[in-house]
Coordinates of C-alpha atoms in Angstrom, one line a residue:
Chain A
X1 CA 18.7 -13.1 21.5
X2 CA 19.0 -9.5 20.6
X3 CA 22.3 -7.5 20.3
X4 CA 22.5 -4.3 18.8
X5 CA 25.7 -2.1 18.9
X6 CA 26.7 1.7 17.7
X7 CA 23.0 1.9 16.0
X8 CA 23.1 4.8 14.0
X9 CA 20.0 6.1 12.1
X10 CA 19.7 10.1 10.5
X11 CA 17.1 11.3 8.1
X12 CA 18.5 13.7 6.3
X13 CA 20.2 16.3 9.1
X14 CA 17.8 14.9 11.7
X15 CA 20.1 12.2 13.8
X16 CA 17.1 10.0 15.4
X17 CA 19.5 7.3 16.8
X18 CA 23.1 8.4 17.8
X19 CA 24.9 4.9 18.7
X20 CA 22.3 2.8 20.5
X21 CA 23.7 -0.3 22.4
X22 CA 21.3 -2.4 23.8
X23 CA 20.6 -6.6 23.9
X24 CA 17.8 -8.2 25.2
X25 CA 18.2 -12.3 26.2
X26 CA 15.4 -14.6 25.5
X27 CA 11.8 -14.4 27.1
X28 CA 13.1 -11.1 28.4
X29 CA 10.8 -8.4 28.1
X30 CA 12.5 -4.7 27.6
X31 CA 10.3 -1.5 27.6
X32 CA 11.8 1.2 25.7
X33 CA 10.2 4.8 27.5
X34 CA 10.9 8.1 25.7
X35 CA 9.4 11.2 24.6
X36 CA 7.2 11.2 21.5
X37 CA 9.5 11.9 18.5
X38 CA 12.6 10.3 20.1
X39 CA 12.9 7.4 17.6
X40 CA 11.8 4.8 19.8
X41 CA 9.8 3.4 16.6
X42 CA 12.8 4.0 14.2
X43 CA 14.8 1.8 17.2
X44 CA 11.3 -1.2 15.8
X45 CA 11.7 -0.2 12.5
X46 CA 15.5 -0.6 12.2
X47 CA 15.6 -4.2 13.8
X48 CA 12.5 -5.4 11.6
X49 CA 14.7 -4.1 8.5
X50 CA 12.0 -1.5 7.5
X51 CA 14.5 1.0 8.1
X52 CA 18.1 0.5 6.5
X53 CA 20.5 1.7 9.7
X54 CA 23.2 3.8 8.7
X55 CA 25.6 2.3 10.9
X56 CA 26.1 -0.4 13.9
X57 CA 24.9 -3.9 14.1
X58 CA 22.2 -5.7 14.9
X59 CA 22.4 -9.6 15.7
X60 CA 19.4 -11.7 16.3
X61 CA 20.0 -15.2 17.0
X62 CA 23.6 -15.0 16.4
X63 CA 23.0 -13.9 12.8
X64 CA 22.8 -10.2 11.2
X65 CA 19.3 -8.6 11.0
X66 CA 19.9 -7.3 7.4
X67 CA 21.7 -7.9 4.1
X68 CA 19.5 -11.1 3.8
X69 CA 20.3 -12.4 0.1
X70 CA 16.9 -13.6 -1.2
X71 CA 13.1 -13.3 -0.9
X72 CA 13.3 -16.4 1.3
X73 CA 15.8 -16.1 3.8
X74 CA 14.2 -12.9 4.5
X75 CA 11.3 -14.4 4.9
X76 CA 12.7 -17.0 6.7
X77 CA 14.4 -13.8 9.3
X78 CA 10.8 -12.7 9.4
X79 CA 8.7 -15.2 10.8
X80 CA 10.5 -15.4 14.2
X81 CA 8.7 -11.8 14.6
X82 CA 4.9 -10.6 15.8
X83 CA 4.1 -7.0 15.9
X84 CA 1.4 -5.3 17.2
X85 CA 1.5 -1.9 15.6
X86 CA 0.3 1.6 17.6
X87 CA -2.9 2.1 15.2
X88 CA -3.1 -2.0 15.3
X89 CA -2.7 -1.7 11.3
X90 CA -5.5 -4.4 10.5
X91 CA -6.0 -4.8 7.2
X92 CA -9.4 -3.2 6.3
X93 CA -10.0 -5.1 3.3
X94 CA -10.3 -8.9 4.8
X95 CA -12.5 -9.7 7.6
X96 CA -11.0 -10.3 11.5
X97 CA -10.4 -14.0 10.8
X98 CA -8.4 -13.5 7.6
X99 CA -6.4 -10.9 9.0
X100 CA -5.3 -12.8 12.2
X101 CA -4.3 -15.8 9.9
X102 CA -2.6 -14.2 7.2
X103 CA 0.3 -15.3 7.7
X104 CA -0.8 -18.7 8.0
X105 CA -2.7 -18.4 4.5
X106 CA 0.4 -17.1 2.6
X107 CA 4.2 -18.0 2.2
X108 CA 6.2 -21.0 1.9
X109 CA 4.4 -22.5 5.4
X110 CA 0.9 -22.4 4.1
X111 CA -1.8 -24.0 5.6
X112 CA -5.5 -25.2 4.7
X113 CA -7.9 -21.9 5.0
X114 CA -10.1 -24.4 7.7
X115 CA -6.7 -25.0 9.3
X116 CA -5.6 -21.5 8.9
X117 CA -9.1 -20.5 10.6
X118 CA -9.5 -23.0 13.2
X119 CA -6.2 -21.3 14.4
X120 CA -7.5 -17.6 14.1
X121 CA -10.7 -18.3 16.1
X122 CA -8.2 -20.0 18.9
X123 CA -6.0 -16.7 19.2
X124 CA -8.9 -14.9 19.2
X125 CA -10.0 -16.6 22.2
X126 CA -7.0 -15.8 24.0
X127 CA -7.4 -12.1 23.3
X128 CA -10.7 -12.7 24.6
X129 CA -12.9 -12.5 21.7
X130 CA -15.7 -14.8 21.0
X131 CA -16.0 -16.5 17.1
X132 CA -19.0 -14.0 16.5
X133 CA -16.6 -11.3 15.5
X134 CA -14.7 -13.4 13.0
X135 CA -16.0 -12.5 10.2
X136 CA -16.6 -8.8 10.9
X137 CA -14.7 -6.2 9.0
X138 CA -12.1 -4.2 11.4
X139 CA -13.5 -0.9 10.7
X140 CA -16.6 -2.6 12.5
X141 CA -14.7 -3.2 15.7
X142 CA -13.8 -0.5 18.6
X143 CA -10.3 0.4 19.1
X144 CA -9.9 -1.8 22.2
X145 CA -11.3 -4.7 20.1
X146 CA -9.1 -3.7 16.7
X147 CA -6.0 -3.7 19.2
X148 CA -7.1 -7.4 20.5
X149 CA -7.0 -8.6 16.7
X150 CA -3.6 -6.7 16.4
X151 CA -2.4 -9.0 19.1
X152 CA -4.4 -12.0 17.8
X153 CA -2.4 -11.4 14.5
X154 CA 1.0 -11.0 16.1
X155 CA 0.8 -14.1 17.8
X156 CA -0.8 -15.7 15.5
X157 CA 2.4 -17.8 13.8
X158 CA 3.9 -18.2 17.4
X159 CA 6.6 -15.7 17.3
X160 CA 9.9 -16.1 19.1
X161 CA 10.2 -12.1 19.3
X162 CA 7.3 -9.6 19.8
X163 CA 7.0 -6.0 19.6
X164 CA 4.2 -3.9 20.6
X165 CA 4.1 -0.3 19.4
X166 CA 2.7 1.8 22.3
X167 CA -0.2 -0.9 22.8
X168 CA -2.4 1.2 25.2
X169 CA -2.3 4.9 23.4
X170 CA -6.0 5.8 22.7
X171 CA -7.8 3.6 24.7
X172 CA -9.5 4.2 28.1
X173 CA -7.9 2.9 31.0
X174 CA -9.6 -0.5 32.0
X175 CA -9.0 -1.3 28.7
X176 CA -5.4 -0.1 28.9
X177 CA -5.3 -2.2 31.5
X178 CA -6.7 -5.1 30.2
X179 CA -4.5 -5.1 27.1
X180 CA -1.1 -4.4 29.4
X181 CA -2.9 -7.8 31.6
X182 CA -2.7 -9.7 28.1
X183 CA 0.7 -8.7 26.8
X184 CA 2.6 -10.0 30.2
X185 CA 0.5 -13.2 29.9
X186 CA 0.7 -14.0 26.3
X187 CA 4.6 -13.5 26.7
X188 CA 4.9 -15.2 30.1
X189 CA 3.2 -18.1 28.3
X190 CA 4.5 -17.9 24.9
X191 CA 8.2 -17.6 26.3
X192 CA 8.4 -14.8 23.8
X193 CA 10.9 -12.3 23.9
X194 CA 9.3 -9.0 23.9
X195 CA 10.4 -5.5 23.3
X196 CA 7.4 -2.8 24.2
X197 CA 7.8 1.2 22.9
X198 CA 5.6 3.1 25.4
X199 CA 5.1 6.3 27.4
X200 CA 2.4 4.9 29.8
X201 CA 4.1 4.4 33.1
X202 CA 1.5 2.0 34.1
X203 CA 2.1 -0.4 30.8
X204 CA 5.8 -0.4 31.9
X205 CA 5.1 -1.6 35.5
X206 CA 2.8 -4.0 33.9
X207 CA 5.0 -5.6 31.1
X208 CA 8.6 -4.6 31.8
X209 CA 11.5 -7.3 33.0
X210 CA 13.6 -4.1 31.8
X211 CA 13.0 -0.8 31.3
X212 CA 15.4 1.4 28.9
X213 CA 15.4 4.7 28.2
X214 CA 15.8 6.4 24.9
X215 CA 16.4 10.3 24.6
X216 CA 18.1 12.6 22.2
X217 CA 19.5 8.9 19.6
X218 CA 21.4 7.6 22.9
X219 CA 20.2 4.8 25.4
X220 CA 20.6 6.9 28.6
X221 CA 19.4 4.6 31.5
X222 CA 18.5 0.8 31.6
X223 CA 18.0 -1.2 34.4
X224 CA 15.6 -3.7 36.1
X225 CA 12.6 -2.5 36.5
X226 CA 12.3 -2.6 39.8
X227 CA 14.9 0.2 40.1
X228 CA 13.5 2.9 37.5
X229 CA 11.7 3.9 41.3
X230 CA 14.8 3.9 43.0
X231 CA 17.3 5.4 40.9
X232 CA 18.0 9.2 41.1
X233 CA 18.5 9.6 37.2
X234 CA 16.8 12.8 36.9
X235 CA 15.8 11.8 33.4
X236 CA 13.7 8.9 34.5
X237 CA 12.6 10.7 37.6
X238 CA 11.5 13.7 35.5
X239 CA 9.5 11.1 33.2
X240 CA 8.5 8.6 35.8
X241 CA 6.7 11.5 37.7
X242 CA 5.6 14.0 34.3
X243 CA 7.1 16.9 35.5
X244 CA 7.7 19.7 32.5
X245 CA 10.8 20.5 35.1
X246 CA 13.8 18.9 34.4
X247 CA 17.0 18.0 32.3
X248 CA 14.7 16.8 29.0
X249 CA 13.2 19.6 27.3
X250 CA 9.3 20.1 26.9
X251 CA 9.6 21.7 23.7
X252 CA 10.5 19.0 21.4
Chain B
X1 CA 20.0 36.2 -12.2
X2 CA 21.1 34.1 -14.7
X3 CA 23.0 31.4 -13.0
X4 CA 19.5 31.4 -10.6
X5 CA 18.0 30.8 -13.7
X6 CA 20.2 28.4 -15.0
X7 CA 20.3 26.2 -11.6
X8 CA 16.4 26.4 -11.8
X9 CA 16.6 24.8 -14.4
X10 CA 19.3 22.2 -14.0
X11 CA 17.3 21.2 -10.6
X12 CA 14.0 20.7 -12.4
X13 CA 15.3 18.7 -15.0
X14 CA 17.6 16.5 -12.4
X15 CA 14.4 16.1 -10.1
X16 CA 12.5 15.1 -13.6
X17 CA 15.1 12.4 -14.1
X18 CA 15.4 11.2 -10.9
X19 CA 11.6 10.7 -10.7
X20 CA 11.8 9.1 -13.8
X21 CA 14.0 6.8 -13.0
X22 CA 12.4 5.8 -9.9
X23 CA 9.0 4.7 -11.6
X24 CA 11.0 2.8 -14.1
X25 CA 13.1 1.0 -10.8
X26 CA 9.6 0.4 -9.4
X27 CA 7.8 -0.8 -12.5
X28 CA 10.8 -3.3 -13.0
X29 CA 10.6 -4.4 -10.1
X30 CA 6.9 -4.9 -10.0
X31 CA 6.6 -6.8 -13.5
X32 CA 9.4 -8.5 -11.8
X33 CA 7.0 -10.2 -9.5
X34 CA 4.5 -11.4 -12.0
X35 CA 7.1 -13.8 -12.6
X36 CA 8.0 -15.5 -9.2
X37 CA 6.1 -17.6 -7.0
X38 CA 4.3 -16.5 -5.0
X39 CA 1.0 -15.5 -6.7
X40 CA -1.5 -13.9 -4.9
X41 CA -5.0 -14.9 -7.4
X42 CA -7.2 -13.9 -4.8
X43 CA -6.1 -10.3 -5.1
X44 CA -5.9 -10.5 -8.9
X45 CA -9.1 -11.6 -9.2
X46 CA -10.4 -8.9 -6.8
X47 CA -8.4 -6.1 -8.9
X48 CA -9.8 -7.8 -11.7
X49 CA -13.3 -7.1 -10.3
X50 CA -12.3 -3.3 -9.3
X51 CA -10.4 -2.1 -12.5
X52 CA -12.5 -3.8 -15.3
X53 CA -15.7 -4.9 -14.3
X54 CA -16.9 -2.4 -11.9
X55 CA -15.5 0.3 -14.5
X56 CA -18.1 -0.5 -17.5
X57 CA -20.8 1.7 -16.5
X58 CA -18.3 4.8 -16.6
X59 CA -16.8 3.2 -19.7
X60 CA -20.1 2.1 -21.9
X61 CA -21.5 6.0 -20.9
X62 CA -18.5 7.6 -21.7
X63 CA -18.6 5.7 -24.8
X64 CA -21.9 6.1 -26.0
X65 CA -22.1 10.1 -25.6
X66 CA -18.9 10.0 -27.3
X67 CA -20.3 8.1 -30.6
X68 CA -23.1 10.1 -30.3
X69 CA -21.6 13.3 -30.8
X70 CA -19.1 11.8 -33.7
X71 CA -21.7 10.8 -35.5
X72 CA -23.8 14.3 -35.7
X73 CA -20.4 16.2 -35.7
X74 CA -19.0 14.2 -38.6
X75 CA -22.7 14.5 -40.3
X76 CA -22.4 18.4 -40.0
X77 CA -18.6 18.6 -41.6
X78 CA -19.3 15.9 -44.3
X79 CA -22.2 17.9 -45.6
X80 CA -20.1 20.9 -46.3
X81 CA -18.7 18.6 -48.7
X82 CA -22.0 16.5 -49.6
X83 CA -20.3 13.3 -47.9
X84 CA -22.6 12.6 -45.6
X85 CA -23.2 9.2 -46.3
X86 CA -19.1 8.6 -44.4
X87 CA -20.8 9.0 -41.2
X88 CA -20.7 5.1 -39.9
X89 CA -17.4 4.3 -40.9
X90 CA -15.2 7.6 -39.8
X91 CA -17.6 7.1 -36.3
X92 CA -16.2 3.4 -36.5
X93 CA -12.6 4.7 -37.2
X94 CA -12.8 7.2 -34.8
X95 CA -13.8 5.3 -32.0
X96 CA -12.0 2.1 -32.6
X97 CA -8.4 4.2 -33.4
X98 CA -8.6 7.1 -31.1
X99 CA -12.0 8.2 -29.3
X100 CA -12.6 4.8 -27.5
X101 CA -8.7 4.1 -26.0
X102 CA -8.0 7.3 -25.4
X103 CA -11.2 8.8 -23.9
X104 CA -11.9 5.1 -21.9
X105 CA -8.1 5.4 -20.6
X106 CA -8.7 8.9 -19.2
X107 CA -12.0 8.2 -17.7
X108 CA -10.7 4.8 -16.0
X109 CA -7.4 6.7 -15.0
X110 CA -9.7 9.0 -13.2
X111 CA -11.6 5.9 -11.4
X112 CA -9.3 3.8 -10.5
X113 CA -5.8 5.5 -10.6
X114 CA -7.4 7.6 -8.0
X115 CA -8.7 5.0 -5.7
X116 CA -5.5 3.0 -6.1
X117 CA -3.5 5.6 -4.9
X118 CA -6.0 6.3 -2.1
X119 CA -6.0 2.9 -0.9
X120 CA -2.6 2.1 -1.2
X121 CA -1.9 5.0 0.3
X122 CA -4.2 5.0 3.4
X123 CA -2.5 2.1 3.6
X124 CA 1.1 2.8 4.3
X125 CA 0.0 6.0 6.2
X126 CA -2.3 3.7 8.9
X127 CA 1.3 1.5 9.1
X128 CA -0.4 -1.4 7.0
X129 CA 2.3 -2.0 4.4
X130 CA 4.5 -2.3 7.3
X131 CA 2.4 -4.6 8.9
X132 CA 2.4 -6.4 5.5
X133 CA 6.5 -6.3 5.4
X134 CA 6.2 -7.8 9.5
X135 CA 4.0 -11.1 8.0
X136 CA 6.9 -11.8 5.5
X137 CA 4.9 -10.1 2.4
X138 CA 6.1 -8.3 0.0
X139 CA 4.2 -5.4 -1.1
X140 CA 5.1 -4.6 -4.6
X141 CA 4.3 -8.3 -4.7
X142 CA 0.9 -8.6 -3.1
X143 CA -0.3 -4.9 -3.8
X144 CA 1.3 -3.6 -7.1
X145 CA 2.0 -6.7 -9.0
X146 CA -2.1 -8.3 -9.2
X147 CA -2.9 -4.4 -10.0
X148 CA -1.0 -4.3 -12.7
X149 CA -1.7 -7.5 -14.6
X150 CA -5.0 -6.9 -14.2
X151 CA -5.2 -3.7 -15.6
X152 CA -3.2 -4.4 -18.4
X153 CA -5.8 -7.8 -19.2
X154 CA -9.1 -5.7 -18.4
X155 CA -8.8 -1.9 -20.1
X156 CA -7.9 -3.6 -23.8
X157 CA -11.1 -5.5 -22.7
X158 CA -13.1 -2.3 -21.7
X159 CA -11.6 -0.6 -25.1
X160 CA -13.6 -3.2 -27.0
X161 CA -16.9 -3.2 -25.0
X162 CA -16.4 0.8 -25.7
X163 CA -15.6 0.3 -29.1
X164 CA -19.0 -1.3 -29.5
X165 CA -20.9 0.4 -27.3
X166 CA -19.4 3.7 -29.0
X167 CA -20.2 2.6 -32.3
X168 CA -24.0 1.8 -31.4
X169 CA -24.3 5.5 -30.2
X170 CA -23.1 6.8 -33.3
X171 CA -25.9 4.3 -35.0
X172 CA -28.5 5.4 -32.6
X173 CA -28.2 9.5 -33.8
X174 CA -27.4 8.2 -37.5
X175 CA -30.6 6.3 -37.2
X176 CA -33.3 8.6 -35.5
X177 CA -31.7 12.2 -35.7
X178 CA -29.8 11.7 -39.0
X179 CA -32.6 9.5 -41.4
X180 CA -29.9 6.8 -41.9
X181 CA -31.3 3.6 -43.2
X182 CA -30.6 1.1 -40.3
X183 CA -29.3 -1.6 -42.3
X184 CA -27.0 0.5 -44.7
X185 CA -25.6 2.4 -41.8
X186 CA -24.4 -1.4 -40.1
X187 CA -23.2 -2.1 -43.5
X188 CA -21.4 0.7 -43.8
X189 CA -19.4 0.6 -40.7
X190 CA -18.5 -3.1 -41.0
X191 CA -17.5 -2.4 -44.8
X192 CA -14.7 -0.2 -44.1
X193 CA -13.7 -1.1 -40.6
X194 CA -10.4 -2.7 -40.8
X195 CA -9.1 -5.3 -38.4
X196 CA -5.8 -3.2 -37.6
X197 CA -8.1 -0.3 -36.3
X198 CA -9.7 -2.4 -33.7
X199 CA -6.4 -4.0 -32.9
X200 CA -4.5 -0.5 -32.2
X201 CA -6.8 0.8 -29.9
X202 CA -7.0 -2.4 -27.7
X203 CA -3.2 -2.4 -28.1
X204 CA -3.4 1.0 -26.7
X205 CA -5.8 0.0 -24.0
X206 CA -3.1 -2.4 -22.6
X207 CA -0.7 0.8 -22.9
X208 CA -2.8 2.9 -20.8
X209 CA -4.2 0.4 -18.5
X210 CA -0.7 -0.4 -17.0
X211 CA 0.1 3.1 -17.0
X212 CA -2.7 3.8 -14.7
X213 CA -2.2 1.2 -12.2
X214 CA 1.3 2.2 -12.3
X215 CA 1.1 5.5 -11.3
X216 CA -1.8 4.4 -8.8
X217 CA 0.2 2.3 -7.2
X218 CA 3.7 4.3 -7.3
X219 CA 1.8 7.5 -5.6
X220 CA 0.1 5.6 -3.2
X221 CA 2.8 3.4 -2.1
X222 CA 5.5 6.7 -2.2
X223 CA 2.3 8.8 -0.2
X224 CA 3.1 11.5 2.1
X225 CA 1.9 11.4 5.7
X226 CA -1.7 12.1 7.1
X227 CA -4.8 12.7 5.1
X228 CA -2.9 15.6 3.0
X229 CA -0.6 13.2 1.9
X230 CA -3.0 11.0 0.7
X231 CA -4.9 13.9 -0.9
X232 CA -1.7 15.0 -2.8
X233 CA -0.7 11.2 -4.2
X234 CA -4.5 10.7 -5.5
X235 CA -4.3 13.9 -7.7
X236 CA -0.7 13.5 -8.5
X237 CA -2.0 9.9 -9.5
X238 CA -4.7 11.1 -11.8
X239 CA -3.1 14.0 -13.4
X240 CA 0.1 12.2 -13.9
X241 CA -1.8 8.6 -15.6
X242 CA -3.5 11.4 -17.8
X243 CA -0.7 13.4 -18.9
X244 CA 1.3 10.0 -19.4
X245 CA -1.6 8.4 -21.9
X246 CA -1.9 11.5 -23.6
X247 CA 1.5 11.2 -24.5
X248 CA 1.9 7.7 -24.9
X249 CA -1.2 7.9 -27.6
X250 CA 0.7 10.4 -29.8
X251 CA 3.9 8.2 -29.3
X252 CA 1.9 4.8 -30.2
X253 CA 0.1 6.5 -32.9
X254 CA 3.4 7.7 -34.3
X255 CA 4.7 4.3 -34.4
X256 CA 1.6 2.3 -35.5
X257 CA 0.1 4.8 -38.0
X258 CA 3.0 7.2 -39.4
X259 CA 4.4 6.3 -42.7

């Protein structure tokens, strides 16, 4: 579904990705871990084409992620993708509803706005909101609720690939647990392939298929996640367990 | 010393170009979209809403203080030469040609260049004109392009409500500070009022309205990071839309008035 080979991404002197090889098959679900400031967002970025790579390749579907030649094609590249960003990035100028179908009330795939919201209130639902909050603004919602629509509107166009951008920083645990409950369900259900940027062990036990590991622009472990307990990787163990001990270096 | 001096000066005029050249790339690019499907109305109508309506009040005040002030300023230097009775028409001139663009470009360049850039850039700093990119939209497209068409439809339009409005101040002192005759002062200002000085300040208007949401729009979408960074593109928005109409009157006056 995914392949990505010799990914190479600097800004200016700063190499964030150093060669990154890495593919994910359909309804996998891979969990990146890594320090904050290891470019596991610029790894997001690079694949959605909001950052230009310097170098490598990335193949989604069988066809190149970038060099699209027009407005629609790109669009077209697009719409097999859902994200649900760190801050949930709602857009604070339409009401929940309208953000969770505004995909579906734009582009070449429009649909009727009583369509578009009958559709809304459904994903709400399985995000577990009711229809009262529909037409509230987001800067009305709490941050467990604004992540709920950011889901809501990443699923909202039934995506073939997800990505969640560290889904459970800033909220309380239950709630980080809730959301974590919701991501493996929604892809479990969806068939979605999903690729999750986190540093909460608990959301990778929760979510994973796969767990890699990003640090210093190279992939340095990947495996099942079933073995990220097992392995003596004294990278993973050091993150696994939080100690400031250890090969990675605290001050980053 | 010299050679520091000398690559000074070389940097600042390459970052100058450089700059330059990106707001023309991005204003290209921009008008580009007014052209190709698809149109967002909803948010042109909204901008529509922002930019013009919503800016009368600060226009019709600015313009009315304005007139009023012509009018007893052009009272007191007409009477050194017993010419007081030019009062309504050089208000009408002033206002129409220079005052009412020009003053009504800077004061919506400091409403809504501001809160362009602050919005747009909030915006990209919160990740939403990535999460805009993610649900295949294009940004220039959906932000930048409905902002700058209406901009460039509503200040000519606010120009002319100032115009008025401006005018009416300067009747207002004529009339109860200045013992003009009500009826001769109207008569007056229509008498000499020609259609080309009404015209080159609404022309201007158009000038200065895309220059605002422009630079809005450029400063909020190029925004630095975190609440600084949207800070520094709202001034560098407003000083820079300022600055530009200032200049851009003197050019358009050059070229419409200069014989």
């Amino acid at each position: 579904m995914i392949e990505i080979h010799g990914l190479t991404k600097s800004f200016g002197p700063k190499h964030v990705l150093r060669g990154i090889d890495l593919s994910v098959v359909r309804g996998e679900s891979l969990v990146v871990i890594g320090g904050s400031g290891t470019g596991k967002s610029v790894l997001l970025k690079c694949i959605l084409g909001l950052n230009a790579p310097d170098g490598g390749s990335i193949v989604i579907d069988g066809k190149p992620a970038t060099g699209h030649a027009g407005a629609s094609e790109r669009e077209e590249f697009l719409s097999k993708f859902g994200m649900l960003f760190q801050g949930a990035a709602l857009f604070d100028s339409l009401t929940v509803w309208q953000n969770v179908a505004f995909r579906l009330l734009r582009g070449a795939n429009r649909k009727p706005r009583a369509e578009a919201r009958a559709i809304a209130l459904e994903k709400l639902k399985r995000v577990g909101l009711g229809p009262d909050v529909a037409d509230l603004y987001p800067a009305e919602l709490s941050g467990g609720m604004q992540k709920r629509v950011g889901l809501a509107r990443a699923i909202a166009a039934d995506p073939q690939v997800i990505f969640f951008d560290e889904p459970t920083t800033g909220l309380d645990p239950i709630m980080a647990g809730v959301i974590n409950e919701l991501i493996r369900s929604i892809v479990t259900e969806m068939g979605a392939t999903a690729i999750t940027i986190t540093h909460d062990m608990t959301s990778v036990r929760a979510i994973a298929d796969k767990v890699a590991m990003l640090h210093d622009g190279v992939l340095r472990w990947q495996g099942p996640v079933a073995e990220i307990d097992t392995t003596d990787d004294p990278y993973i163990q050091q993150f696994i367990h939080g100690r400031a001990e250890g090969p990675i270096e605290a001050l980053r | 010393m010299i050679a520091r001096l000398l690559a000074f000066i070389g940097r600042s005029v390459l970052s100058g170009l450089a700059g330059a050249g990106k707001v023309t790339l991005f204003a290209i690019e921009a008008v580009s979209h007014l052209v190709r499907p698809p149109f967002y109305g909803r948010e042109f109508l909204s901008a529509l809403l922002q930019i013009g309506w919503l800016s009368l009040p600060v226009v019709g005040l600015t313009a009315i203080f304005t007139g009023a002030a012509l009018a007893l300023q052009i009272y007191a230097g007409g009477a050194r030469f017993s010419a007081e009775s030019v009062v309504p028409s050089i208000v009408a001139i002033g206002m129409t040609r220079e005052l009412g663009p020009v003053l009504g470009g800077l004061m919506v360049a400091a409403r809504v260049a501001s809160s362009i850039a602050a919005e747009i850039g909030t915006m990209k700093v919160t990740e939403q004109i990535d999460a805009l990119v993610t649900l295949s939209t294009d940004p220039l497209k959906y932000l930048v392009a409905p902002r700058l068409l209406a901009a460039v439809i509503s200040v000519p339009l606010l120009v002319g409500v100032g115009d008025v409005i401006g005018v009416m101040g300067g009747w207002l002192v004529g009339v109860e500070r200045l013992n003009f005759n009500s009826a001769t002062y109207i008569r007056n200002t229509w008498q000499y009022l020609e259609t080309w000085d009404v015209m080159s300040g609404i022309l201007k208007g158009a000038a200065f309205g895309f220059i605002v949401a422009l630079m809005g729009c450029y400063y909020g979408m190029n925004s630095g990071r975190g609440a600084q960074g949207v800070g520094r593109a709202t001034k560098t928005a407003v000083v820079a839309a300022s600055i530009l109409i200032l200049a851009a009157n003197y050019v358009l006056t050059e070229v419409f008035f200069s014989k």
